[in-house]
Coordinates of C-alpha atoms in Angstrom, one line a residue:
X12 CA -46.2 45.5 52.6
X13 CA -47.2 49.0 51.3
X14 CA -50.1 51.3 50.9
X15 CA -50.3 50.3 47.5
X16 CA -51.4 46.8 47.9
X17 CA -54.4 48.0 50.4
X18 CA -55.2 50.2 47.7
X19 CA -56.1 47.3 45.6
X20 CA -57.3 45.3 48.6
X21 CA -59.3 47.6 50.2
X22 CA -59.5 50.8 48.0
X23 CA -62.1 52.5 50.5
X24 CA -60.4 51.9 53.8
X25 CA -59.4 54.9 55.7
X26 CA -55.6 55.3 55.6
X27 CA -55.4 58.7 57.3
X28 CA -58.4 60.7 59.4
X29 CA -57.9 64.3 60.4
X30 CA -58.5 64.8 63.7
X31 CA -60.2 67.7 64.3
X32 CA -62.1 67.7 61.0
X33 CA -62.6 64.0 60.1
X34 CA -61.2 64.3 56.4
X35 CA -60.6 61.2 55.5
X36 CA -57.8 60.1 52.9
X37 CA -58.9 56.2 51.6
X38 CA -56.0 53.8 51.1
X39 CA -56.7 54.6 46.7
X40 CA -56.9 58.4 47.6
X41 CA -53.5 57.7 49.3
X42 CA -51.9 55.7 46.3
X43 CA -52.8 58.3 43.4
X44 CA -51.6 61.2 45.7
X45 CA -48.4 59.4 46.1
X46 CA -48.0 58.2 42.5
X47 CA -48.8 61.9 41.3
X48 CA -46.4 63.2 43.5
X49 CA -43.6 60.7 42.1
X50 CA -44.5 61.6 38.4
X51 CA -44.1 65.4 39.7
X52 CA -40.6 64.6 41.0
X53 CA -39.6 62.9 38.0
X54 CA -40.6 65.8 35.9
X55 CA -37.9 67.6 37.7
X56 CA -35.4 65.5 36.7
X57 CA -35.1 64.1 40.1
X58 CA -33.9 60.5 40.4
X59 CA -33.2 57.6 42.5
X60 CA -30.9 59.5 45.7
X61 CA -31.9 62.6 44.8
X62 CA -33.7 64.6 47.9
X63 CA -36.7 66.7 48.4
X64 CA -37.4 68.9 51.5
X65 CA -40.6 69.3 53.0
X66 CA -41.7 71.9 55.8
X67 CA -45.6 71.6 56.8
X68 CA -48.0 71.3 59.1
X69 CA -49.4 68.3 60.3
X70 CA -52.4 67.7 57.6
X71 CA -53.3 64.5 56.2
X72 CA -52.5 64.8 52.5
X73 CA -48.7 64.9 54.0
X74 CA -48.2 60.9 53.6
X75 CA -49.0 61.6 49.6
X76 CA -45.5 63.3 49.5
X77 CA -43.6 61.2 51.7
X78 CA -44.5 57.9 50.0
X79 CA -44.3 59.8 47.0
X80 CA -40.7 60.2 47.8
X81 CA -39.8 56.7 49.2
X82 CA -41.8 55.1 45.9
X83 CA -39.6 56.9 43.6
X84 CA -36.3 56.3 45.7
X85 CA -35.6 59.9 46.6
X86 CA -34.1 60.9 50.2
X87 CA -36.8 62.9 51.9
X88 CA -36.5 65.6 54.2
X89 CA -39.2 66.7 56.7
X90 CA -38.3 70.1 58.6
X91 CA -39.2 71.4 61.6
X92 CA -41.3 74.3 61.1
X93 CA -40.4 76.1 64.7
X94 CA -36.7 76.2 63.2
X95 CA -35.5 79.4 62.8
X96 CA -35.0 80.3 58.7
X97 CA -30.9 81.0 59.0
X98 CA -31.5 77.0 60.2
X99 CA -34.4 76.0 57.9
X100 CA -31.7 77.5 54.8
X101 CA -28.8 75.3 56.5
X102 CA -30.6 72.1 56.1
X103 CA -32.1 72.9 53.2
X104 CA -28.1 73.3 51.4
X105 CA -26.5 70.8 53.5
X106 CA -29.0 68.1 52.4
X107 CA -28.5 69.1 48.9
X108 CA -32.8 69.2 48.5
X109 CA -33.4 70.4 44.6
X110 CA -37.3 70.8 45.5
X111 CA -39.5 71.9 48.4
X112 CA -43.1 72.2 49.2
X113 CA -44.6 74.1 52.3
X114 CA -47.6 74.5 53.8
X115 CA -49.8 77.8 52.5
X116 CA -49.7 78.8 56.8
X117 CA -45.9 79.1 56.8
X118 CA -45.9 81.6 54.5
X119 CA -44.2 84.2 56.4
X120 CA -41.2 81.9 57.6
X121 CA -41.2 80.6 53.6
X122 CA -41.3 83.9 52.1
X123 CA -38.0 84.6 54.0
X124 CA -35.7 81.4 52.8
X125 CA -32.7 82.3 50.7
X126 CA -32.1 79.1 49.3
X127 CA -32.9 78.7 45.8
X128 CA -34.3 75.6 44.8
X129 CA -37.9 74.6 43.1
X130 CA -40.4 75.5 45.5
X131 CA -44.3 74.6 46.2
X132 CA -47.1 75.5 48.0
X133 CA -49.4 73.0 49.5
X134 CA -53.1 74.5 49.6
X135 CA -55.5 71.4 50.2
X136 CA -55.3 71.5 54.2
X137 CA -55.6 75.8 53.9
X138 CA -58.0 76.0 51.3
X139 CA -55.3 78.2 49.2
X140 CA -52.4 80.5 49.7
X141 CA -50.0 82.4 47.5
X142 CA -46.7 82.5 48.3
X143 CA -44.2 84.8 46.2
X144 CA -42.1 82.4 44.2
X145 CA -43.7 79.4 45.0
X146 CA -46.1 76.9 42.7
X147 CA -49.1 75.3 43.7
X148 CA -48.7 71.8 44.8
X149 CA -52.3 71.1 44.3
X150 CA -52.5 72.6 40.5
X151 CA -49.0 70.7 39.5
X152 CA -50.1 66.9 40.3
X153 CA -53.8 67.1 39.5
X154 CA -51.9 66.9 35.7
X155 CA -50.0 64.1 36.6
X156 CA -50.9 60.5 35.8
X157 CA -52.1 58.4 39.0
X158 CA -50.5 55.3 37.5
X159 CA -47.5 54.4 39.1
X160 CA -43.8 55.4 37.2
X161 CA -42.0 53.2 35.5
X162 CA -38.9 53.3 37.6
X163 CA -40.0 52.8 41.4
X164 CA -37.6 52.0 43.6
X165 CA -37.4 52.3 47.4
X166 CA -36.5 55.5 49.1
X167 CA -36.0 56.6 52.6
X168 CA -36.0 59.5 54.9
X169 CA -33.6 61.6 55.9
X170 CA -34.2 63.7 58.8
X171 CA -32.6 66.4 61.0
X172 CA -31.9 67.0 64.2
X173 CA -34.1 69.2 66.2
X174 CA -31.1 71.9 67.3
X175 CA -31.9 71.4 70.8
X176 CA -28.2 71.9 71.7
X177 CA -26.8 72.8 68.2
X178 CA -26.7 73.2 64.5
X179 CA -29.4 70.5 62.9
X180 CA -27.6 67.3 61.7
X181 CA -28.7 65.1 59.3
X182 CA -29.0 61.4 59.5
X183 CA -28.3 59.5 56.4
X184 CA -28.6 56.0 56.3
X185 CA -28.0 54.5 52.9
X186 CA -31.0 53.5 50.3
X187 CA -32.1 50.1 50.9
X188 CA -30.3 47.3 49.3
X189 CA -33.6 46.1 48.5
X190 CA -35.1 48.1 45.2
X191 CA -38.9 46.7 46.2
X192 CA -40.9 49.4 47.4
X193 CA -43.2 46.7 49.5
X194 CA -40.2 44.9 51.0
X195 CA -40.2 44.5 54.9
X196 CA -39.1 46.7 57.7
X197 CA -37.3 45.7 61.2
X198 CA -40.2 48.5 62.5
X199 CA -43.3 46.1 60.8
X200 CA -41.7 43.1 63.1
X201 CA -41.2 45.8 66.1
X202 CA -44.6 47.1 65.6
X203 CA -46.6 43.8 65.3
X204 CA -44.6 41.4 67.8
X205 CA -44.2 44.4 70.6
X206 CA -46.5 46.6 69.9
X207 CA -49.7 44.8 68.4
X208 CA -49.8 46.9 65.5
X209 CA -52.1 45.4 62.7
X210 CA -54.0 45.5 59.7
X211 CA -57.2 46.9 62.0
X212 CA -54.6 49.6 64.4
X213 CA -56.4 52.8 64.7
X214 CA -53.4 54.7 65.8
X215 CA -53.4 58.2 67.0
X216 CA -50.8 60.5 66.3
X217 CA -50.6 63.8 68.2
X218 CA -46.8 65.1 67.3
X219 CA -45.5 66.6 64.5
X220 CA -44.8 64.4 60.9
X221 CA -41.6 66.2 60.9
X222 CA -40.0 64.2 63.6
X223 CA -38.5 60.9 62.8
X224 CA -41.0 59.0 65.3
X225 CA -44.4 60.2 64.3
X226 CA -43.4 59.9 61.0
X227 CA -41.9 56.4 61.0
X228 CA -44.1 54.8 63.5
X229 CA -47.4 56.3 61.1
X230 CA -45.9 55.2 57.7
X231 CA -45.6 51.7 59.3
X232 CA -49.5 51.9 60.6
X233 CA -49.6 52.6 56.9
X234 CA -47.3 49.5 55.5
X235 CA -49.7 47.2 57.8
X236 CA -52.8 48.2 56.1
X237 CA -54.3 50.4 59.4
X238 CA -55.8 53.8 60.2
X239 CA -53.7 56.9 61.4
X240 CA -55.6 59.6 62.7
X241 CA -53.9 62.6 62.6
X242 CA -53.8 65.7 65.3
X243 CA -53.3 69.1 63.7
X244 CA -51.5 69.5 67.3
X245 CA -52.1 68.3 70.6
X246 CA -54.4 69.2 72.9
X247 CA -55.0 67.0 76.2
X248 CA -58.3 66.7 76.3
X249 CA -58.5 66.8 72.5
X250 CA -56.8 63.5 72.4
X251 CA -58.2 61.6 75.0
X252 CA -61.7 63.2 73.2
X253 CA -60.6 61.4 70.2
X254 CA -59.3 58.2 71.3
X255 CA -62.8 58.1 72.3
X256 CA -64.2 59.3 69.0
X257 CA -62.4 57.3 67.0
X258 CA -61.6 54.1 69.0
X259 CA -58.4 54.2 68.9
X260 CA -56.1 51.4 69.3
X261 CA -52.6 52.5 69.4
X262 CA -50.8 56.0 70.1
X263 CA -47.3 57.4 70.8
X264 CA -46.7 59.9 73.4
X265 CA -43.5 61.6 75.1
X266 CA -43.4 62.2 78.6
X267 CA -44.5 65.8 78.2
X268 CA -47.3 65.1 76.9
X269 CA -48.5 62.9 79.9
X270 CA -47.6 65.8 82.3
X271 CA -49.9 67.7 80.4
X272 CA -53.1 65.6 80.4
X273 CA -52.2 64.2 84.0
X274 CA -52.8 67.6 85.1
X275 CA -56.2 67.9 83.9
X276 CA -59.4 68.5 86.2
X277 CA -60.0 64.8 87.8
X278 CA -63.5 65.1 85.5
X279 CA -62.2 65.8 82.5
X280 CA -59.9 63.0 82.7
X281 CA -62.4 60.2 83.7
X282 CA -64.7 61.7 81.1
X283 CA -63.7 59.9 77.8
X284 CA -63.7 56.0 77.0
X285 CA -60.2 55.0 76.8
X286 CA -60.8 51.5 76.9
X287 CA -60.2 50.7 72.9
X288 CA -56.5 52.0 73.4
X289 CA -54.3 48.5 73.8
X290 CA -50.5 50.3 73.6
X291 CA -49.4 53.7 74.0
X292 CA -45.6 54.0 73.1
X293 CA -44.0 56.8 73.8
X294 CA -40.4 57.4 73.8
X295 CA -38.2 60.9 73.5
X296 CA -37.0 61.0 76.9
X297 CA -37.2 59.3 80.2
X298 CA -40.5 59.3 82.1
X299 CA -40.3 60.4 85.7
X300 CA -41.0 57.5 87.6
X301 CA -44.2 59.7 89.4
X302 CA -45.3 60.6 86.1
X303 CA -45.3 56.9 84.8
X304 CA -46.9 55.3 87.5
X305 CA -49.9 57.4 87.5
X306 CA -50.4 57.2 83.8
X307 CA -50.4 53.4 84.0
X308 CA -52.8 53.6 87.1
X309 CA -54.7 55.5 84.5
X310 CA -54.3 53.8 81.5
X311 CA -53.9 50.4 82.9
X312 CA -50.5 48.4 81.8
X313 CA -50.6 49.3 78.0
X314 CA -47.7 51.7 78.2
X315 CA -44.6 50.4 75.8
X316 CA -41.7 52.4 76.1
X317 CA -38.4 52.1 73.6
X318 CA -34.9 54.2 73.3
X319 CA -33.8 54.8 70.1
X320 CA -32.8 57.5 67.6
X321 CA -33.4 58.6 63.8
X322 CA -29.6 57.1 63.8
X323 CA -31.0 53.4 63.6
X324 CA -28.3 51.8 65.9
X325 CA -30.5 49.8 68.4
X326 CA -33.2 49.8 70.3
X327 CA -34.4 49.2 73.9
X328 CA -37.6 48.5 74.8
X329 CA -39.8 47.8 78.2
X330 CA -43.4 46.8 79.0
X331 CA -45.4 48.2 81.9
X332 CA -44.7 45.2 84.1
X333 CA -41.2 45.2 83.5
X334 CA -40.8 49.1 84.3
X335 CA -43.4 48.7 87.2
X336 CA -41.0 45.8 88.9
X337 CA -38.0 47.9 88.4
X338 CA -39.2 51.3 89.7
X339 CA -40.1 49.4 92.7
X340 CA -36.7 48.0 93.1
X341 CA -34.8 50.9 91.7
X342 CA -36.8 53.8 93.0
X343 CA -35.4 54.6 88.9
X344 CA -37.4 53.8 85.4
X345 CA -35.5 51.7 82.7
X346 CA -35.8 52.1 79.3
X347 CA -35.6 48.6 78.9
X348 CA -33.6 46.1 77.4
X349 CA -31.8 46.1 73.8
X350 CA -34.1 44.4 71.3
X351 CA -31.6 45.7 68.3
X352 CA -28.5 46.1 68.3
X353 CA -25.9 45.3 71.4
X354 CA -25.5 47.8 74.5
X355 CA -22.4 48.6 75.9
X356 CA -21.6 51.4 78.6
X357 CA -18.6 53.2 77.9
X358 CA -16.1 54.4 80.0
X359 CA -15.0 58.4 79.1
X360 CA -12.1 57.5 76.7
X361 CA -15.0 55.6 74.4
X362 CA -13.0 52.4 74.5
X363 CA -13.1 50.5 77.8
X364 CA -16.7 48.8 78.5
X365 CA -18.1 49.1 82.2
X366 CA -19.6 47.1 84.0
X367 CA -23.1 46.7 85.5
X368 CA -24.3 49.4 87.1
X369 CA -21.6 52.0 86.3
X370 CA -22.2 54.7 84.6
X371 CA -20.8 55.3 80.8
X372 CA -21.7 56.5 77.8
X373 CA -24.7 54.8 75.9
X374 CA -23.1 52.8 72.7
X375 CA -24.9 50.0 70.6
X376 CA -23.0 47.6 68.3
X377 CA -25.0 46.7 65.1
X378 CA -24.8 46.7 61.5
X379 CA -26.7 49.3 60.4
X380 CA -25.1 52.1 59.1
X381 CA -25.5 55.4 59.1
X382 CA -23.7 59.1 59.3
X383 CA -24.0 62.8 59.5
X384 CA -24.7 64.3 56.6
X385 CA -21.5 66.4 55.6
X386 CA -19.9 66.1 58.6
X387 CA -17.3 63.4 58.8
X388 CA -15.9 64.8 62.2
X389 CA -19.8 64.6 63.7
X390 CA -20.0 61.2 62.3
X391 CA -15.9 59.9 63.5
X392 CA -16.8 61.9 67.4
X393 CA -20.1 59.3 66.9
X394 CA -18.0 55.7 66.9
X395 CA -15.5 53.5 69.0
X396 CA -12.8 51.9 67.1
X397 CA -15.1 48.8 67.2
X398 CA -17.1 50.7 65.2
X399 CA -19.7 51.0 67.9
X400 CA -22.1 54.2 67.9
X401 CA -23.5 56.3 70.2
X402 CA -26.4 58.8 70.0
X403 CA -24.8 61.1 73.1
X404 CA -26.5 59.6 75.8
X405 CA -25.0 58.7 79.0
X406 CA -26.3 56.1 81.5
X407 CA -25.7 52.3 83.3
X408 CA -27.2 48.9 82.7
X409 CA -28.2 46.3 86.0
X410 CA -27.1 43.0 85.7
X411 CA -29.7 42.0 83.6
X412 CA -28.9 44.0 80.9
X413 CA -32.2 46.8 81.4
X414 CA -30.7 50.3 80.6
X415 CA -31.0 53.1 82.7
X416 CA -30.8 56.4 81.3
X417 CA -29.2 59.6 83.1
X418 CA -29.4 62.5 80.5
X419 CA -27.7 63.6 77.8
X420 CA -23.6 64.0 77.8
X421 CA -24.1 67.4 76.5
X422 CA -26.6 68.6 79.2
X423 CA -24.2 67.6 82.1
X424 CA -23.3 70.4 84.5
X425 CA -20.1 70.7 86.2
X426 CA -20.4 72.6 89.4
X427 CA -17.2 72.7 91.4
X428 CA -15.8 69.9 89.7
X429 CA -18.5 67.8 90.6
X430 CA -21.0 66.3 87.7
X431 CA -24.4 66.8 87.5
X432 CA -27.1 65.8 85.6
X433 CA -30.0 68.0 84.8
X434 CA -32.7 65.0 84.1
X435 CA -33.4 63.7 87.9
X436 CA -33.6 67.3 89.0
X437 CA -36.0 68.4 86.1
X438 CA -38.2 64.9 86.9
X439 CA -38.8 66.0 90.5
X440 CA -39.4 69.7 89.8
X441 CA -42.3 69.1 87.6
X442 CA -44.1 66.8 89.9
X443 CA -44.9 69.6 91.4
X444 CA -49.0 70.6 91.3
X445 CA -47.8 74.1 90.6
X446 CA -45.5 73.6 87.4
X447 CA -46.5 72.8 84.0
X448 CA -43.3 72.3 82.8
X449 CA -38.9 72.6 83.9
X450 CA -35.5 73.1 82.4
X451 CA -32.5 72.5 84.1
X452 CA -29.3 74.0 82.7
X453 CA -25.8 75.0 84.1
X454 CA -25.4 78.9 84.2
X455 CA -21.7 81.2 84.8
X456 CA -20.5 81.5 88.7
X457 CA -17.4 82.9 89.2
X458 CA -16.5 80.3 92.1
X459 CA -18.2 77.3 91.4
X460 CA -17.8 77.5 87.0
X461 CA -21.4 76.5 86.8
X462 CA -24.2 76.6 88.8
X463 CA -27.7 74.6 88.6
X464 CA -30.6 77.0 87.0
X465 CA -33.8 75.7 87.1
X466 CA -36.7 77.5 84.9
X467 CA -39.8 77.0 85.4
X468 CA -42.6 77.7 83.5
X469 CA -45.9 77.2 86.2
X470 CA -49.2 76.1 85.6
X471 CA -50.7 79.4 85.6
X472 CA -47.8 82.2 85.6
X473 CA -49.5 84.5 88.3
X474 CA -48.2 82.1 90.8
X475 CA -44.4 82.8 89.6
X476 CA -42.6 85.1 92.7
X477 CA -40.7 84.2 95.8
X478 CA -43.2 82.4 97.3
X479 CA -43.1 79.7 94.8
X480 CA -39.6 79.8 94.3
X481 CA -39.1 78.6 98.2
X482 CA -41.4 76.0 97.7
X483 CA -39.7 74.6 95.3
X484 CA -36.4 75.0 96.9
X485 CA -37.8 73.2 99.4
X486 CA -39.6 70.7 97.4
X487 CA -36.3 69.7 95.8
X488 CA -35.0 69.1 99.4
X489 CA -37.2 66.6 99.7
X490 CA -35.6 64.5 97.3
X491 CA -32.4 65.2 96.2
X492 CA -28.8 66.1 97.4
X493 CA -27.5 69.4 98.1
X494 CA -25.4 69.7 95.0
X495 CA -28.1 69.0 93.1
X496 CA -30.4 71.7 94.4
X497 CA -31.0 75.0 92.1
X498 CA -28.9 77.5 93.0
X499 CA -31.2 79.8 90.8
X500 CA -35.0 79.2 89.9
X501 CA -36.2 81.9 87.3
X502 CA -40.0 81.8 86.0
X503 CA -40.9 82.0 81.7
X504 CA -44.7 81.7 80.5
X505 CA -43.8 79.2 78.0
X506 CA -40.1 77.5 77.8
X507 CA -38.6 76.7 74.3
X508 CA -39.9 73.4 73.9
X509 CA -40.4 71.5 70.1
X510 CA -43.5 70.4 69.8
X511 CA -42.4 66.6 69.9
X512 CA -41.4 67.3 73.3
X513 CA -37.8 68.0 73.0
X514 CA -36.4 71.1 74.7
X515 CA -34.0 73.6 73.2
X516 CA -31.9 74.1 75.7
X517 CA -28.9 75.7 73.5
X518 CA -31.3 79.0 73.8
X519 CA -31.8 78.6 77.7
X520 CA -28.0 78.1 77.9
X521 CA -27.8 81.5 75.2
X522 CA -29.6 83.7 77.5
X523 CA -27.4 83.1 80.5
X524 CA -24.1 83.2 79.1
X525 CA -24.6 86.1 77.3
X526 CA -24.4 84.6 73.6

């Protein structure tokens, strides 16, 4: 399905809400934006595989460009706007974008980009905003035609990397075989058979449109006829205000943004009527297993959590029952089984397959496709022989075939020859009632090679000293081995963290060995 046909179905039916405001874009609102936007790209001479670039904030009149784009069967790319601009230019030139369109409040990091390409403003979410060399958005399609162009044809995203732990990369899966801009999507069945998604969802999105998750999951709210409404950015009690507000149905989280509401006063979080909300994905990263448990003594068992990437490779996914019954007996949460796609865990030469239970590199077998934009070594370091791909991850399977999920291969820390993985230390730490939020990265020593920093970023920073810092020696005592206790706890006000929750460690790392 597509927007388009709940235009003519139900012209008046919300297809986005604002948040904060309660703007409301109707599912015929939706379908001329998108149709303007397409004539507006084929004035430019852009065709079918061509790209565009976007960088905005989250607003609601986003989802007119981006199924703009996919209706005229260009390759759209949605950028970060916390990257910095030497990063912001790179993706911009290695994508090969001949247009882009901003938001009016990034005009300072805008005003900056070298790359010369044709450029937009948006002004409908600001209300106006020059920007030296760039059009208005608004003024260009209120001239175009709101009748569809003569030459759809399906296109798709194609997104970047965050930079968490280098340059961006972008992930470029090929155009659909499939011309039809309605045809069907492995995430509609995904959505509807795991995650009740339907034609009446009322699905909350607090992250960023830029990253592949909010973006995908919300376009398919949209490709099932449902409601999205949209956070400018999240708040905690914000959201659960609005789940209230606007009874919402379904939502996607990530694990920091549980940390973050679980730590609210005990009133505020029993204030607001949750009781509409029937799945809350979330995804990202793992959960710690303390963090988990509470939200689904919280939220009751509507938590659905999956493992996947903008790659497309596979999936794994686990219900709240199934994680529950495996915590217990693992003292460990799973990520789930793989519902696309086949797991294998990897020994370190990327061609023998472990066993249960030891621990490999993540790899799925499938037959989608997909590689790093201009980089042919990025996209060969990516495969097996078999042709099996892997999105960096490292971890183990039981012998069931659930997938447990250590931490990333590029995170590791090697401290006297021994390897360690920042994610179970980082999960305890921020348990904590005194830390908001934890990064665990592997800094110089002259005898050991590395050494295990943790930074820590508390819940109000007038508690950072000594004091705290032997609690939390201590507290990490409790629970895990010597090896794997910080050597070094420092204190920041606010780490480097994107807004969908991932962190950037590359800059942690930076600052410590003196990059």
């Amino acid at each position: 399905m597509h927007p388009s046909i709940y235009a003519a179905q139900k012209p008046d039916h919300p297809a986005v809400i604002a948040a904060e405001t309660g703007e409301v874009i109707t599912y015929r609102q939706l379908d001329e934006a998108s149709n303007r936007a397409a004539h507006l790209f084929r004035s430019h001479g852009l065709g079918h595989d061509d790209v565009v670039a976007f960088m905005l904030d989250n607003t609601p009149h986003y989802y007119g460009l981006t199924w703009g784009a996919q209706r005229s069967g260009l390759r759209y790319v949605c950028i970060s706007s916390r990257l910095t601009q030497d990063e912001t230019d790179y993706i911009l030139e290695n994508s090969g974008a001949k247009l882009l369109v901003v938001s009016a409040s990034l005009a300072s990091a805008a005003g900056k980009l070298k790359t010369r390409i044709e450029r937009y403003v948006l002004d409908s979410a600001t209300g106006g905003g020059d920007i030296a060399g760039y059009a208005s958005w608004d003024d260009a399609v209120a001239v175009m035609p709101a009748t569809p162009i003569a030459d759809e044809r399906a296109g798709i995203d194609m997104l970047y990397s965050s930079g968490t732990t280098g340059r961006p990369k972008g992930v470029k899966i090929p155009l659909p075989a499939d011309p039809a801009i309605a045809q069907s999507s492995p995430m509609m069945m995904i959505a509807a058979g795991l995650f009740r998604f339907n034609a009446d969802s009322v699905y909350l999105s607090p992250a960023p449109l830029y990253h592949a998750a909010p973006l995908r999951w919300s376009m398919t709210v949209h490709r099932m006829g449902g409601t999205i409404v949209l956070m400018a950015k999240l708040d905690p009690e914000a959201a659960l205000a609005f789940i209230e507000r606007y009874k919402v149905t379904c939502s996607q989280w990530v694990p920091t943004h549980f940390v973050r509401m679980l730590k609210l006063p005990d009133d505020v979080r029993t204030r607001y009527d949750l009781s509409t909300l029937n799945c809350a994905i979330h995804a990202a990263a793992p959960c710690p297993v303390p963090v988990k448990r509470a939200m689904i003594a919280w939220w009751g068992p509507v938590l659905e959590e999956y493992y996947a990437g903008s790659e497309g490779n596979g999936l794994t996914y686990i219900g709240s029952a199934d994680w529950l019954r495996l915590a217990d007996r693992e003292g460990l949460g799973s990520v789930g089984k793989a519902v696309t796609g086949v797991l294998h865990i990897m020994a370190e030469d990327g061609e023998s397959e472990l066993g249960p239970r030891q621990e490999g590199g993540v790899y799925f077998e499938s037959e989608s496709v997909f590689e790093y934009h201009g980089d042919a070594e990025k996209t060969a370091a990516s495969r097996t022989s078999r042709g099996w791909s892997t999105l960096g991850d490292v971890g183990w399977v039981d012998e069931d075939g659930y997938l447990f999920l250590t931490d990333r291969k590029s995170f590791m820390i090697i401290s006297g020859g021994v390897n360690i993985y920042p994610q179970e230390i980082e999960n305890h730490l921020v348990t904590h009632p005194l830390v908001a939020d934890v990064a665990v990265i592997g800094g110089p020593h002259e005898e050991m090679g590395e050494e295990v920093i943790a930074v820590v970023q508390p819940v109000n920073m007038a508690d950072a000293g000594d004091a705290l810092r032997d609690d939390l020696i201590a507290y990490a005592r409790e629970k895990l081995s010597g090896v794997k206790v910080p050597r070094r706890i420092d204190f920041m006000a606010e780490l480097p963290r994107h807004d969908t929750g991932k962190l950037y460690k590359r800059l942690l790392r930076d600052r410590y060995w003196g990059k």
